[in-house]
Short mmCIF file of C-alpha atoms and ligand atoms in Angstrom, two decimals:
data_model
loop_
_atom_site.label_atom_id
_atom_site.label_comp_id
_atom_site.label_asym_id
_atom_site.label_seq_id
_atom_site.Cartn_x
_atom_site.Cartn_y
_atom_site.Cartn_z
CA MET A 459 -14.17 59.90 -179.67
CA LYS A 460 -14.90 63.03 -177.56
CA GLU A 461 -12.91 66.10 -178.78
CA GLU A 462 -11.22 68.14 -176.43
CA ILE A 463 -12.74 72.17 -176.91
CA GLN A 464 -9.77 74.38 -175.97
CA ALA A 465 -11.57 77.49 -175.03
CA TYR A 466 -11.55 80.01 -172.32
CA ASP A 467 -14.71 80.28 -170.54
CA ASN A 468 -14.95 84.08 -171.55
CA VAL A 469 -12.69 86.84 -172.12
CA LEU A 470 -11.58 87.84 -168.61
CA ALA A 471 -9.54 84.80 -168.65
CA LEU A 472 -7.14 86.83 -170.73
CA VAL A 473 -6.96 89.70 -168.17
CA GLY A 474 -3.31 90.46 -167.20
CA LYS A 475 -0.53 87.74 -167.58
CA THR A 476 1.11 90.08 -170.19
CA PRO A 477 4.55 89.19 -171.82
CA ILE A 478 7.70 91.29 -171.64
CA VAL A 479 9.50 92.04 -174.97
CA LYS A 480 13.03 93.02 -175.45
CA LEU A 481 13.60 96.18 -177.15
CA SER A 482 16.63 96.56 -179.49
CA LYS A 483 16.58 99.55 -182.23
CA ALA A 484 14.79 101.72 -180.06
CA THR A 485 17.16 101.63 -177.10
CA LYS A 486 20.56 100.64 -179.19
CA GLU A 487 22.18 103.92 -178.36
CA LEU A 488 21.42 103.52 -174.57
CA ARG A 489 23.69 101.25 -172.09
CA GLY A 490 21.64 98.37 -170.55
CA ASN A 491 19.12 96.03 -171.28
CA PHE A 492 15.57 97.26 -172.03
CA TYR A 493 12.23 95.27 -171.72
CA GLY A 494 8.75 96.62 -172.39
CA LYS A 495 5.90 95.06 -170.50
CA VAL A 496 3.37 95.35 -173.28
CA GLU A 497 -0.32 95.80 -171.41
CA ALA A 498 -1.83 95.89 -174.91
CA PHE A 499 -1.71 92.19 -174.71
CA SER A 500 -4.55 92.12 -171.84
CA ALA A 501 -7.89 91.17 -172.95
CA GLY A 502 -8.91 94.87 -173.02
CA GLN A 503 -5.77 96.24 -174.38
CA SER A 504 -4.59 98.31 -171.25
CA ALA A 505 -3.25 97.80 -167.46
CA LYS A 506 -6.83 98.70 -166.18
CA ASP A 507 -8.16 95.48 -166.95
CA ARG A 508 -6.27 94.22 -163.90
CA ILE A 509 -7.84 96.66 -161.62
CA ALA A 510 -11.25 96.46 -163.10
CA MET A 511 -11.26 92.69 -162.29
CA HIS A 512 -9.64 93.30 -158.80
CA ILE A 513 -12.24 96.17 -157.68
CA ILE A 514 -15.44 94.37 -159.30
CA GLU A 515 -14.66 90.87 -157.60
CA ALA A 516 -13.63 92.38 -154.53
CA ALA A 517 -17.10 94.06 -154.30
CA GLU A 518 -18.89 91.07 -155.27
CA LYS A 519 -17.16 89.03 -152.44
CA LYS A 520 -18.42 91.79 -149.90
CA GLY A 521 -21.81 91.34 -151.43
CA ILE A 522 -22.10 94.80 -152.57
CA LEU A 523 -22.70 94.12 -156.30
CA LYS A 524 -25.36 91.89 -157.48
CA PRO A 525 -26.34 91.00 -161.21
CA GLY A 526 -28.40 94.34 -162.31
CA SER A 527 -26.06 96.67 -160.12
CA THR A 528 -24.51 99.93 -161.79
CA ILE A 529 -21.06 100.52 -161.65
CA VAL A 530 -19.82 104.18 -162.11
CA GLU A 531 -16.03 105.78 -162.79
CA THR A 532 -14.07 108.68 -163.69
CA THR A 533 -11.76 107.31 -166.44
CA SER A 534 -9.36 108.89 -169.18
CA GLY A 535 -11.03 106.10 -171.29
CA ASN A 536 -9.03 102.88 -170.25
CA THR A 537 -10.46 101.97 -167.08
CA GLY A 538 -13.92 102.69 -168.52
CA PHE A 539 -13.26 100.10 -170.89
CA SER A 540 -11.76 97.65 -168.69
CA ILE A 541 -14.89 98.13 -166.46
CA ALA A 542 -17.32 97.94 -169.50
CA MET A 543 -15.84 94.79 -170.40
CA VAL A 544 -15.96 92.98 -167.00
CA SER A 545 -19.57 94.15 -166.79
CA ALA A 546 -20.72 92.73 -169.93
CA ILE A 547 -19.76 89.57 -168.90
CA LYS A 548 -20.88 89.89 -165.21
CA GLY A 549 -24.08 91.71 -165.91
CA TYR A 550 -23.63 95.03 -164.83
CA LYS A 551 -24.75 98.63 -165.95
CA CYS A 552 -21.69 100.79 -166.34
CA ILE A 553 -21.71 104.67 -166.31
CA LEU A 554 -18.58 106.38 -167.13
CA SER A 555 -17.33 110.28 -167.14
CA VAL A 556 -14.44 110.84 -169.27
CA SER A 557 -12.51 114.03 -169.60
CA ASP A 558 -12.99 115.88 -173.20
CA LYS A 559 -9.56 115.40 -173.55
CA SER A 560 -9.97 111.45 -174.32
CA SER A 561 -9.78 110.48 -178.13
CA PRO A 562 -13.03 110.45 -179.67
CA ASP A 563 -11.75 106.70 -180.45
CA LYS A 564 -12.00 105.88 -176.90
CA ILE A 565 -15.34 107.63 -175.97
CA ASP A 566 -16.86 105.53 -179.11
CA MET A 567 -15.36 102.26 -177.70
CA LEU A 568 -16.77 102.83 -174.57
CA ARG A 569 -20.29 103.44 -176.14
CA ALA A 570 -19.49 100.13 -178.34
CA MET A 571 -18.90 98.12 -175.19
CA GLY A 572 -22.32 98.90 -173.85
CA ALA A 573 -21.22 101.91 -171.32
CA THR A 574 -23.14 105.27 -170.86
CA VAL A 575 -20.82 108.19 -171.18
CA TYR A 576 -20.78 111.88 -169.82
CA VAL A 577 -17.67 113.85 -171.43
CA CYS A 578 -16.70 116.52 -169.26
CA PRO A 579 -14.18 119.55 -169.63
CA ALA A 580 -10.52 118.55 -168.46
CA ASN A 581 -9.58 122.17 -167.76
CA VAL A 582 -11.64 122.81 -164.66
CA ALA A 583 -10.94 122.27 -161.06
CA ALA A 584 -11.31 118.72 -159.59
CA GLU A 585 -14.05 120.51 -157.19
CA ASP A 586 -15.98 122.26 -159.95
CA PRO A 587 -19.21 120.47 -160.51
CA ARG A 588 -18.60 120.07 -164.08
CA SER A 589 -15.20 118.08 -163.35
CA TYR A 590 -15.40 114.05 -164.11
CA TYR A 591 -14.51 113.34 -160.30
CA GLU A 592 -17.92 115.74 -159.29
CA VAL A 593 -20.00 114.43 -162.20
CA ALA A 594 -19.30 110.67 -161.38
CA LYS A 595 -20.09 111.27 -157.62
CA ARG A 596 -23.24 112.86 -158.41
CA VAL A 597 -24.17 110.07 -160.95
CA GLN A 598 -23.51 107.37 -158.30
CA GLN A 599 -25.50 109.23 -155.41
CA GLU A 600 -28.57 109.51 -157.72
CA THR A 601 -28.34 106.02 -159.02
CA PRO A 602 -29.87 103.09 -156.87
CA ASN A 603 -28.05 100.01 -156.32
CA SER A 604 -24.63 101.52 -157.58
CA ILE A 605 -20.97 101.41 -156.70
CA TYR A 606 -18.19 104.07 -157.41
CA ILE A 607 -14.79 102.47 -158.21
CA ASN A 608 -13.07 105.64 -157.26
CA GLN A 609 -9.70 104.68 -158.66
CA TYR A 610 -7.75 107.74 -157.62
CA PHE A 611 -8.96 106.97 -154.28
CA ASN A 612 -9.15 103.33 -154.00
CA GLU A 613 -6.33 101.21 -152.27
CA LEU A 614 -7.62 98.32 -154.12
CA ASN A 615 -6.29 99.87 -157.71
CA THR A 616 -2.85 99.72 -156.18
CA GLU A 617 -3.38 96.21 -154.78
CA ALA A 618 -4.14 94.72 -158.18
CA HIS A 619 -0.63 95.53 -159.73
CA TYR A 620 1.00 94.30 -156.01
CA LEU A 621 -0.97 91.27 -156.63
CA SER A 622 -0.34 90.68 -160.33
CA THR A 623 1.89 93.22 -162.52
CA GLY A 624 4.49 93.03 -159.81
CA PRO A 625 4.81 89.47 -159.46
CA GLU A 626 4.88 88.86 -162.96
CA ILE A 627 7.78 91.35 -163.66
CA TRP A 628 9.72 89.54 -160.78
CA GLU A 629 9.15 86.05 -162.30
CA GLN A 630 9.43 87.41 -166.03
CA THR A 631 13.16 88.85 -165.29
CA GLY A 632 14.13 85.81 -162.94
CA GLY A 633 14.63 88.40 -159.97
CA LYS A 634 17.03 90.16 -162.32
CA ILE A 635 15.22 93.57 -162.61
CA THR A 636 17.44 96.52 -161.73
CA HIS A 637 15.06 99.42 -162.86
CA PHE A 638 11.52 100.00 -163.35
CA VAL A 639 9.93 103.04 -165.32
CA CYS A 640 6.30 103.67 -165.16
CA CYS A 641 3.83 106.24 -165.70
CA SER A 642 1.91 107.72 -162.79
CA GLY A 643 -1.87 108.87 -163.13
CA THR A 644 -3.73 107.36 -160.62
CA GLY A 645 -0.52 105.85 -159.24
CA GLY A 646 -1.77 102.75 -159.07
CA THR A 647 0.41 100.77 -161.55
CA ILE A 648 3.64 102.35 -160.38
CA SER A 649 2.96 102.07 -156.69
CA GLY A 650 1.67 98.65 -156.48
CA THR A 651 4.23 97.11 -158.82
CA ALA A 652 6.94 99.00 -156.65
CA ARG A 653 5.62 97.95 -153.64
CA PHE A 654 5.76 94.28 -154.66
CA LEU A 655 9.46 94.55 -156.08
CA LYS A 656 10.84 96.74 -153.50
CA GLU A 657 9.76 94.16 -150.78
CA LYS A 658 11.79 91.49 -153.15
CA ASN A 659 14.85 93.78 -153.56
CA PRO A 660 14.78 97.22 -151.86
CA ASN A 661 17.68 98.43 -154.43
CA ILE A 662 15.44 98.21 -157.36
CA GLN A 663 15.18 101.78 -158.83
CA ILE A 664 11.41 102.79 -159.33
CA LEU A 665 11.64 105.70 -161.97
CA GLY A 666 8.27 107.62 -162.30
CA VAL A 667 7.19 109.39 -165.48
CA ASP A 668 5.20 112.80 -165.23
CA ALA A 669 4.04 115.39 -167.60
CA TYR A 670 4.72 118.95 -167.73
CA GLY A 671 1.38 120.56 -166.47
CA SER A 672 1.19 117.94 -163.53
CA VAL A 673 1.70 118.41 -160.05
CA LEU A 674 3.19 114.76 -159.35
CA LYS A 675 6.82 115.49 -159.73
CA LYS A 676 7.03 118.53 -157.38
CA TYR A 677 4.83 116.98 -154.66
CA HIS A 678 7.05 114.20 -154.71
CA GLU A 679 9.90 116.33 -154.32
CA THR A 680 8.38 118.79 -151.84
CA GLY A 681 5.62 117.24 -150.42
CA GLU A 682 3.36 120.14 -151.42
CA LEU A 683 0.91 120.63 -154.30
CA ASP A 684 1.94 123.67 -156.24
CA PRO A 685 -0.84 125.05 -158.17
CA ASN A 686 1.50 126.87 -160.27
CA GLU A 687 2.42 123.78 -161.77
CA ILE A 688 -0.99 123.13 -163.49
CA ALA A 689 -1.26 123.56 -167.04
CA PRO A 690 -3.19 122.11 -169.68
CA TYR A 691 -1.18 119.40 -171.63
CA LYS A 692 -2.24 116.45 -174.09
CA ILE A 693 -0.93 113.40 -172.97
CA GLU A 694 -4.00 111.17 -171.68
CA GLY A 695 -3.63 109.24 -168.57
CA LEU A 696 -0.29 110.74 -167.44
CA GLY A 697 -0.03 113.16 -164.45
CA LYS A 698 -2.55 114.82 -162.15
CA ASN A 699 -4.04 118.06 -161.24
CA LEU A 700 -4.44 116.63 -157.68
CA ILE A 701 -2.84 114.19 -155.11
CA PRO A 702 -4.34 110.76 -155.66
CA THR A 703 -4.03 108.52 -152.65
CA ALA A 704 -3.64 105.49 -154.65
CA THR A 705 -0.11 106.69 -155.28
CA ASP A 706 2.50 105.66 -152.71
CA PHE A 707 5.26 108.44 -153.08
CA SER A 708 7.52 106.70 -150.82
CA VAL A 709 8.09 103.48 -153.19
CA ILE A 710 9.00 105.78 -155.93
CA ASP A 711 12.84 106.75 -156.30
CA LYS A 712 12.52 109.67 -158.81
CA PHE A 713 10.12 111.39 -161.23
CA MET A 714 10.95 112.54 -164.80
CA LYS A 715 8.80 114.90 -166.90
CA VAL A 716 8.39 114.54 -170.66
CA THR A 717 6.90 116.89 -173.17
CA ASP A 718 3.74 116.25 -175.26
CA LYS A 719 5.70 116.45 -178.41
CA ASP A 720 8.63 114.06 -177.49
CA ALA A 721 6.17 111.57 -176.08
CA ALA A 722 3.98 111.71 -179.28
CA GLN A 723 7.12 111.44 -181.63
CA THR A 724 8.75 108.48 -179.59
CA ALA A 725 5.36 106.20 -179.65
CA ARG A 726 5.16 106.63 -183.35
CA GLU A 727 9.03 105.74 -183.43
CA LEU A 728 8.19 102.48 -181.17
CA ALA A 729 5.91 101.33 -183.86
CA ARG A 730 8.21 101.73 -186.87
CA THR A 731 11.18 100.28 -184.77
CA GLU A 732 10.10 97.53 -182.87
CA GLY A 733 6.71 96.81 -184.45
CA LEU A 734 4.98 97.78 -181.34
CA PHE A 735 1.88 99.75 -182.11
CA LEU A 736 1.04 101.45 -178.65
CA GLY A 737 -0.55 104.28 -176.68
CA TYR A 738 0.68 107.84 -176.15
CA THR A 739 2.13 107.16 -172.93
CA SER A 740 4.13 104.29 -174.12
CA GLY A 741 5.82 106.88 -175.94
CA ALA A 742 6.20 109.10 -172.84
CA VAL A 743 7.59 105.85 -171.06
CA LEU A 744 10.59 105.28 -173.75
CA GLN A 745 11.12 108.97 -173.87
CA ALA A 746 11.64 109.50 -169.96
CA THR A 747 13.70 106.33 -170.11
CA ARG A 748 16.02 108.09 -172.48
CA GLN A 749 15.92 110.98 -170.40
CA TYR A 750 17.11 108.69 -167.29
CA ALA A 751 19.71 107.32 -169.50
CA ALA A 752 21.18 110.96 -170.59
CA GLU A 753 21.40 111.71 -166.61
CA GLY A 754 23.61 108.21 -166.13
CA ALA A 755 20.83 106.30 -164.57
CA PHE A 756 21.82 102.96 -166.14
CA ASP A 757 25.04 100.89 -166.82
CA GLU A 758 25.86 97.66 -168.64
CA ASN A 759 24.15 95.39 -166.39
CA SER A 760 20.90 97.30 -165.60
CA VAL A 761 17.61 95.54 -166.53
CA VAL A 762 15.30 97.85 -167.10
CA VAL A 763 11.57 97.44 -167.39
CA MET A 764 9.50 99.63 -168.77
CA LEU A 765 5.49 99.41 -168.45
CA PHE A 766 3.91 100.22 -171.63
CA PRO A 767 0.38 101.02 -170.63
CA ASP A 768 -1.67 100.59 -173.54
CA HIS A 769 -2.79 99.75 -177.34
CA GLY A 770 -2.30 102.37 -180.21
CA SER A 771 -5.69 101.77 -181.64
CA ARG A 772 -6.90 104.15 -179.00
CA TYR A 773 -5.21 106.91 -180.55
CA MET A 774 -5.88 106.82 -184.18
CA SER A 775 -7.43 110.28 -184.23
CA LYS A 776 -4.69 111.78 -182.25
CA ILE A 777 -1.03 110.69 -182.33
CA TYR A 778 -1.12 108.05 -185.25
CA SER A 779 -3.02 111.07 -187.20
CA ASP A 780 -0.81 113.19 -189.22
CA ALA A 781 -3.22 115.89 -189.54
CA TRP A 782 -3.27 116.21 -185.77
CA MET A 783 0.41 115.91 -185.27
CA GLU A 784 0.67 118.74 -187.55
CA GLN A 785 -1.94 120.98 -185.98
CA GLN A 786 -0.02 120.36 -182.61
CA GLY A 787 3.40 121.48 -184.05
CA PHE A 788 4.68 117.86 -183.72
CA LEU A 789 5.01 116.55 -187.30
CA ASP A 790 8.41 118.26 -187.59
CA GLY A 791 11.47 115.57 -188.20
CA GLU A 792 8.93 112.90 -188.77
CA PRO A 793 9.26 110.64 -191.64
CA LYS A 794 6.51 110.44 -193.93
CA ASN A 795 5.23 107.57 -195.42
CA GLU A 796 3.88 107.74 -198.83
CA ILE A 797 0.21 106.80 -199.56
CA THR A 798 -0.46 106.22 -203.26
CA TYR A 799 -3.98 106.52 -204.59
CA ILE A 800 -4.35 104.14 -207.70
CA LYS A 801 -7.38 105.77 -209.70
N1 PMP B 63 -1.24 105.40 -169.30
C1 PMP B 63 -2.64 105.48 -169.61
C2 PMP B 63 -2.80 105.46 -171.18
C3 PMP B 63 -3.60 105.47 -168.82
O1 PMP B 63 -4.69 105.72 -169.29
C4 PMP B 63 -3.37 105.51 -167.38
C5 PMP B 63 -4.24 105.65 -166.28
N2 PMP B 63 -4.93 106.70 -165.79
C6 PMP B 63 -1.67 105.63 -167.24
C7 PMP B 63 -0.85 105.54 -168.14
C8 PMP B 63 -1.45 105.65 -165.63
O2 PMP B 63 -1.73 104.60 -164.84
P1 PMP B 63 -2.25 104.65 -163.27
O3 PMP B 63 -3.58 105.30 -163.31
O4 PMP B 63 -2.13 103.12 -162.69
O5 PMP B 63 -0.92 105.55 -162.80
#
């Protein structure tokens, strides 16, 4: 008798199609119904799998990429991981420039996936030749048979979420979603998802999350990039010091800023209360949701979907390290879980 082998062809079959999970303890003080879309369940453990697949497959269809080609990108880590994963399966070389703000864990993971990594200073202007934008551009120009993903200025980034994240959330909530809370970095996730959801129901509120030290919120409100807003901050992947064209500000209703400390403590709380071990920006999204709730954004009938971008394993040396939390002054008020060493 022939046995059926129940296997996927490769790991890329497991990109996207992530679940939504109802939150209870972490949101019990808030009015409304709260769900997390947990992107950590995608093959590469973040929302960036979706854009890596979509952009690479679009380039293949155009005949730009062939086996042996090189893919170059600027990334805070997650996009790099996803590109490296897709490259490993499809046979491309992968060169990534990352900010020195990225967790050492993230950088090691990229190398483990076979990528070549350039680590660049975070606190320089985007036009500085040392910035990760400029380094990636230069590497691409100098590497024959290569493409630059350019996620901040690539409409396919936004389109990936329009074609997958948006329809998934619409379906998973049976069209009942009333609010979508989402981080903005490149803006691809929030803009693509929002564009789809607003086409389905223009009343759905799209609530953005930004960081203190980033220009996005002010730009959304004034239409101007205010350089005085730019300051260093710790959260990786959220906010920006420039205006990415991948962001469609017209489909975002509001932005809320969160602090490094609140986001870090809230991410740790998500693990303890909901058993969801997620990244720094997932804490930022829940924290922003609480701040929106405090402004009266939701009522009993609200169906609020929060997008949780990535997995906690990428932050072991940061928010999940008590030593790092202590160094930042973020540990006060945090419960201390005892470790007992048996000798
Ligand atoms: N959270 C994390 C951890 C990220 O890496 C990113 C991507 N930079 C975001 C949130 C924001 O997603 P997007 O770039 O689609 O705005």
